[in-house]
mmCIF file of C-alpha atoms in Angstrom:
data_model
loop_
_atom_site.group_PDB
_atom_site.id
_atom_site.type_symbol
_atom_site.label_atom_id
_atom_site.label_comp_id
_atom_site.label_asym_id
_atom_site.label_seq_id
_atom_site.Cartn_x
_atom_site.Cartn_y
_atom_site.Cartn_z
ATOM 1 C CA UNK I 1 -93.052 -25.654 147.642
ATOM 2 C CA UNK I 2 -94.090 -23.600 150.952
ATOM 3 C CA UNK I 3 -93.186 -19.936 150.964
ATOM 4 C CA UNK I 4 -90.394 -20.635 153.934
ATOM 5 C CA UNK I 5 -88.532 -23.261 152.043
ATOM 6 C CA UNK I 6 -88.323 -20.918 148.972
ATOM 7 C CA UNK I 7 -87.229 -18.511 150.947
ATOM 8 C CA UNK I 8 -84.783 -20.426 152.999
ATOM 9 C CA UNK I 9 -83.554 -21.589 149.432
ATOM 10 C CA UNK I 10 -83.267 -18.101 148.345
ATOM 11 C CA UNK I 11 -81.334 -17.524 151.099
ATOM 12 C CA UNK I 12 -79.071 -20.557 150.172
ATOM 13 C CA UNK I 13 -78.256 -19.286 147.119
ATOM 14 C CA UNK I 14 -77.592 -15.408 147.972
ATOM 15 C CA UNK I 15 -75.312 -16.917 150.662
ATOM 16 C CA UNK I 16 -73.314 -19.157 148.029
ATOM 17 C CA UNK I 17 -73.156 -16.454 145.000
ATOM 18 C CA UNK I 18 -71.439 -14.331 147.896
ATOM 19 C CA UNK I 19 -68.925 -17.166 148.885
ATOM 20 C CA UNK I 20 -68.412 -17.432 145.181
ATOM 21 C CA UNK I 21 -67.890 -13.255 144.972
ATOM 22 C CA UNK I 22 -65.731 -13.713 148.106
ATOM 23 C CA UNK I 23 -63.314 -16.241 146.801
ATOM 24 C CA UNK I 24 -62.749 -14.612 143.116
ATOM 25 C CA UNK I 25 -61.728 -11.350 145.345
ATOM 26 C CA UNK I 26 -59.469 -13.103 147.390
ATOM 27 C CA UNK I 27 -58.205 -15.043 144.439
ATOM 28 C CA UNK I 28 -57.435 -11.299 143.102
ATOM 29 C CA UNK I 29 -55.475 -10.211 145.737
ATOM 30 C CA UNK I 30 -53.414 -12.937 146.567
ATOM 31 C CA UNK I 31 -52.520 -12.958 142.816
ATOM 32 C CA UNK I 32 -51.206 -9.399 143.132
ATOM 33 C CA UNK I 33 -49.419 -9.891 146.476
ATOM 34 C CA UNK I 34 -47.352 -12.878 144.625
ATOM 35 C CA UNK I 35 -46.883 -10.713 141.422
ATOM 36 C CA UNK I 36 -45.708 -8.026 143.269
ATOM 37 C CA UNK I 37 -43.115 -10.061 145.158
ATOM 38 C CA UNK I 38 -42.004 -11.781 141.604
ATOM 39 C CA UNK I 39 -41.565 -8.377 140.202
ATOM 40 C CA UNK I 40 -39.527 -7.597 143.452
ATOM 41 C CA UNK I 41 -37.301 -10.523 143.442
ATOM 42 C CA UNK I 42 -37.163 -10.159 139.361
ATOM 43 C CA UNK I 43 -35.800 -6.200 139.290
ATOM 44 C CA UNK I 44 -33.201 -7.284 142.595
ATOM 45 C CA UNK I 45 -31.779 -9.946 139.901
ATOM 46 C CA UNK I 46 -31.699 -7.365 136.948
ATOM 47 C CA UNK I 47 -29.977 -4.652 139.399
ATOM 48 C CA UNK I 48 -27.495 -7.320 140.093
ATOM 49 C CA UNK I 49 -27.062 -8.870 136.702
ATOM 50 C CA UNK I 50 -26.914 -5.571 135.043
ATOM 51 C CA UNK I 51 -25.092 -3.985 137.979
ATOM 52 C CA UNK I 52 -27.916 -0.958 137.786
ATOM 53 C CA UNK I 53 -29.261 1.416 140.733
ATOM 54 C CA UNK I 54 -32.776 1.505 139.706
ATOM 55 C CA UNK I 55 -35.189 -0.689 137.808
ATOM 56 C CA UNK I 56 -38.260 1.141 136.716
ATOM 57 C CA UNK I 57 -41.766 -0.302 135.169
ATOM 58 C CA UNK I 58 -44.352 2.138 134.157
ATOM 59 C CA UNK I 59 -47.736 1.329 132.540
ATOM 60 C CA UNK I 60 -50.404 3.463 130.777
ATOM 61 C CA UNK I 61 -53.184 4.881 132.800
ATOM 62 C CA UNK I 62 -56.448 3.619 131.060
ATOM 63 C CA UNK I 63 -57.744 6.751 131.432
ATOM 64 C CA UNK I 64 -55.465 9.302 129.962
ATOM 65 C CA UNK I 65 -52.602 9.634 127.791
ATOM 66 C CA UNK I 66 -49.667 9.242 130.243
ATOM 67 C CA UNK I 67 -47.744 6.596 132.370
ATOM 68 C CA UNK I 68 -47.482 5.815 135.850
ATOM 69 C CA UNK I 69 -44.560 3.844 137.783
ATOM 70 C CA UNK I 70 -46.435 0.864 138.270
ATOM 71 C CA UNK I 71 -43.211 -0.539 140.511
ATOM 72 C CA UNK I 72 -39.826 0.189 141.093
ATOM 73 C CA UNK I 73 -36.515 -0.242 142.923
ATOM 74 C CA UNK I 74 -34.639 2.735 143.239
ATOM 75 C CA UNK I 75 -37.406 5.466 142.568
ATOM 76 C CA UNK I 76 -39.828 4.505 145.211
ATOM 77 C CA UNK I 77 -40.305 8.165 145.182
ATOM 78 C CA UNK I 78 -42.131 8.294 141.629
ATOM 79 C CA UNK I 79 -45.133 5.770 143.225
ATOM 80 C CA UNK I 80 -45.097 7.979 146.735
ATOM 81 C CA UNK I 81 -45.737 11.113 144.648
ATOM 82 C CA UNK I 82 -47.816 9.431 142.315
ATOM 83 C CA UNK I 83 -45.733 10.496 139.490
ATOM 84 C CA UNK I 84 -47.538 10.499 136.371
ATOM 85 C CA UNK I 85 -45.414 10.721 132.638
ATOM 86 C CA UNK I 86 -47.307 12.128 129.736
ATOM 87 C CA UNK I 87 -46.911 10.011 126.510
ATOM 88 C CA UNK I 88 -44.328 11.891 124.309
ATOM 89 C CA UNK I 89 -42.354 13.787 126.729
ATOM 90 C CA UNK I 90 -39.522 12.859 128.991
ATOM 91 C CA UNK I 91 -37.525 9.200 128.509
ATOM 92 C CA UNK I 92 -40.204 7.322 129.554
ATOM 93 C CA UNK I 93 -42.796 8.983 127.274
ATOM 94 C CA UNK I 94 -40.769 9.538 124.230
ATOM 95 C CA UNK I 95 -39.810 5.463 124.582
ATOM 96 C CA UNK I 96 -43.866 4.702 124.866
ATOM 97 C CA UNK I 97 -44.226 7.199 122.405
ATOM 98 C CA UNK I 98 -41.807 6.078 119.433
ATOM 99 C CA UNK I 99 -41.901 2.530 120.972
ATOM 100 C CA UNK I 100 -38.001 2.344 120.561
ATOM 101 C CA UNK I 101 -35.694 1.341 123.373
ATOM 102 C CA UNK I 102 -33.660 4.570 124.120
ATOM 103 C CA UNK I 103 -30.158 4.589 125.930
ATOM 104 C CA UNK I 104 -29.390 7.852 127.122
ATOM 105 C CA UNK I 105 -25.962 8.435 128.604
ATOM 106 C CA UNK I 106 -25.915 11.752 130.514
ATOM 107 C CA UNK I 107 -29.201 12.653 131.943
ATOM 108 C CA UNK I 108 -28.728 16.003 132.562
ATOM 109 C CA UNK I 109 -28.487 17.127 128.671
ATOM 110 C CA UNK I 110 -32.191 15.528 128.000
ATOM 111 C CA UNK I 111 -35.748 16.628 128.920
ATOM 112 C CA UNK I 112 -37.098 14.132 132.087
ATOM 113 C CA UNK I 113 -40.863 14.802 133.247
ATOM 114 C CA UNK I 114 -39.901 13.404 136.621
ATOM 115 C CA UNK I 115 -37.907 15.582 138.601
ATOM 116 C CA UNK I 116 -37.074 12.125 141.031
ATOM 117 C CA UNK I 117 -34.839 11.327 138.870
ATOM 118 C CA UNK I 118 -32.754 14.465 138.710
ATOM 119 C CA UNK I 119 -33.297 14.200 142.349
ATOM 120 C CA UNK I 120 -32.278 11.309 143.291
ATOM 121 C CA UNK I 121 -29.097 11.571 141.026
ATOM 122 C CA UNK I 122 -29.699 9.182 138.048
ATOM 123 C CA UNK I 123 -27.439 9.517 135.412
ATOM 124 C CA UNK I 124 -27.453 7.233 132.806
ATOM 125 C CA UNK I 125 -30.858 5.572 131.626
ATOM 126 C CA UNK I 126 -31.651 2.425 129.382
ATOM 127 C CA UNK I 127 -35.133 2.422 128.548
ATOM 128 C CA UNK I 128 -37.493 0.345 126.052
ATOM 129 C CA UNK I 129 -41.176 -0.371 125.547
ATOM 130 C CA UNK I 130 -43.326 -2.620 127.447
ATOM 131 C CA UNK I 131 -45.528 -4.316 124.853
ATOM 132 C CA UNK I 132 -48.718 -4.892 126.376
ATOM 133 C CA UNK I 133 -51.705 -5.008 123.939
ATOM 134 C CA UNK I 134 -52.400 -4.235 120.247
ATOM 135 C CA UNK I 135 -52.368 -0.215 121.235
ATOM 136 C CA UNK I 136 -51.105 -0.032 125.201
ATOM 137 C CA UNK I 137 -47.455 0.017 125.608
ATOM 138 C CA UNK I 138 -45.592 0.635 128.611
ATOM 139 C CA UNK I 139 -42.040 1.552 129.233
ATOM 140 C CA UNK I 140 -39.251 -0.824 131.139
ATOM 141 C CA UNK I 141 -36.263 1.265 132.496
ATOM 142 C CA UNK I 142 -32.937 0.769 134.356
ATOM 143 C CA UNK I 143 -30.296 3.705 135.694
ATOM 144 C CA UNK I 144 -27.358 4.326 136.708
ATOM 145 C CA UNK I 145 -26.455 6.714 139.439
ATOM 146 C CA UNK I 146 -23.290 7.490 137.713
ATOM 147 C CA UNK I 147 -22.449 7.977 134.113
ATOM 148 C CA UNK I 148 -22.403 4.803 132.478
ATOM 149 C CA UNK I 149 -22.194 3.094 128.781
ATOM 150 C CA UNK I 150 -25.181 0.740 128.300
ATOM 151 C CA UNK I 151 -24.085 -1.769 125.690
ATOM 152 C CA UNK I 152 -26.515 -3.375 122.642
ATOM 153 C CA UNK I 153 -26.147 -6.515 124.879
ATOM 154 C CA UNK I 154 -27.603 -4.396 128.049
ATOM 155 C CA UNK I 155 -29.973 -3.509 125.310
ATOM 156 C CA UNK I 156 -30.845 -7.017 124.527
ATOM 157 C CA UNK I 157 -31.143 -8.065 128.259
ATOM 158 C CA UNK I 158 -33.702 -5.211 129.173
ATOM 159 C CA UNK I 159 -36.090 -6.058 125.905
ATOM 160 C CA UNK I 160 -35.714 -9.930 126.937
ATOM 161 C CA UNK I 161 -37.059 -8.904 130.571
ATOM 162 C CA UNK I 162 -39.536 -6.622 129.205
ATOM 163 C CA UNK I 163 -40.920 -9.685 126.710
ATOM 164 C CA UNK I 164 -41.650 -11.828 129.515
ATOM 165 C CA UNK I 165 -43.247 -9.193 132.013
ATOM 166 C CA UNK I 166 -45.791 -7.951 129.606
ATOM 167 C CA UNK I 167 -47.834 -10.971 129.571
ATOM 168 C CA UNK I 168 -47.255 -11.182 133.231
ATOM 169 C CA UNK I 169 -48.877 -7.459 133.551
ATOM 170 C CA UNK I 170 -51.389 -8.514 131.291
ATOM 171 C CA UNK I 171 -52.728 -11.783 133.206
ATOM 172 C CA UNK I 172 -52.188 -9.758 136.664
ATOM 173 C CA UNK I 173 -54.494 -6.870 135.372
ATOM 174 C CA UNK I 174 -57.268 -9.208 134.198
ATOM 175 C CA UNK I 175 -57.019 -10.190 137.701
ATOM 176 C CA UNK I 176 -57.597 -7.095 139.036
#
């Protein structure tokens, strides 16, 4: 085979492995956009159903030892100051910590590690873990801005979102 048609083959191929690199990027992104509007449209229907002012998912850093809010309604603040929760402390790390859903009813007699939501007024929580891998757990939360009585059936509600959005997080970070 002459040098030029190798080449021009060559060529071919470079120019199809990049198509190929191309599409699986795109592929990527779109995923994201449409699982970030799902988790939108998702934590509107829990703040109805659940009649909550925030809805709150955080997810381990791969790197390190805390959490970051990975989205949220209600405490866009956390993601604009990159708010980062180190396993064990606050209710977000003592929930990925113990991996035990935690219902706190007056915020202001517990330690928090993000001052947003002092802040921004939050005072009851309902928190539980975000089971995504044999060791990586994240945390699920809803508040309240005023003082308010999460029930066992609140309880079960959160834990039944948080079942189905694990594997969600999981496929979406494969993606990624």
């Amino acid at each position: 085979m002459p040098d030029t048609l190798k080449q021009a083959l060559r060529r071919a191929e470079q120019a199809l492995e990049h198509l190929e690199k191309l599409r699986l990027e795109v592929s990527a992104v779109l995923l994201q956009v449409i699982f970030a509007e799902l988790l939108h449209r998702l934590f509107e229907e829990i703040r109805t159903a659940l009649d909550v002012d925030t809805v709150t998912l955080l997810l381990p850093r791969s790197s390190s030892q805390d959490l970051f809010v990975y989205n949220t309604i209600g405490l866009e603040e956390e993601i604009e100051q990159q708010v980062r929760i180190p396993l064990g402390q606050g209710v977000a790390g003592q929930i990925a910590a113990d991996i035990q859903p935690l219902i706190v009813e007056n915020l202001a007699q517990v330690e928090v590690a993000s001052p947003v939501l002092r802040n921004r007024g939050v005072q009851s929580l309902l928190g539980v873990p975000l089971h995504l891998g044999k060791q990586q757990v994240g945390v699920f939360h809803v508040g309240s801005f005023q003082r308010r009585h999460f029930t066992g059936e609140d309880t079960c509600t959160v834990e039944s979102v948080a079942e189905r959005i694990g594997p969600l997080i999981r496929i979406a970070q494969y993606s990624s």
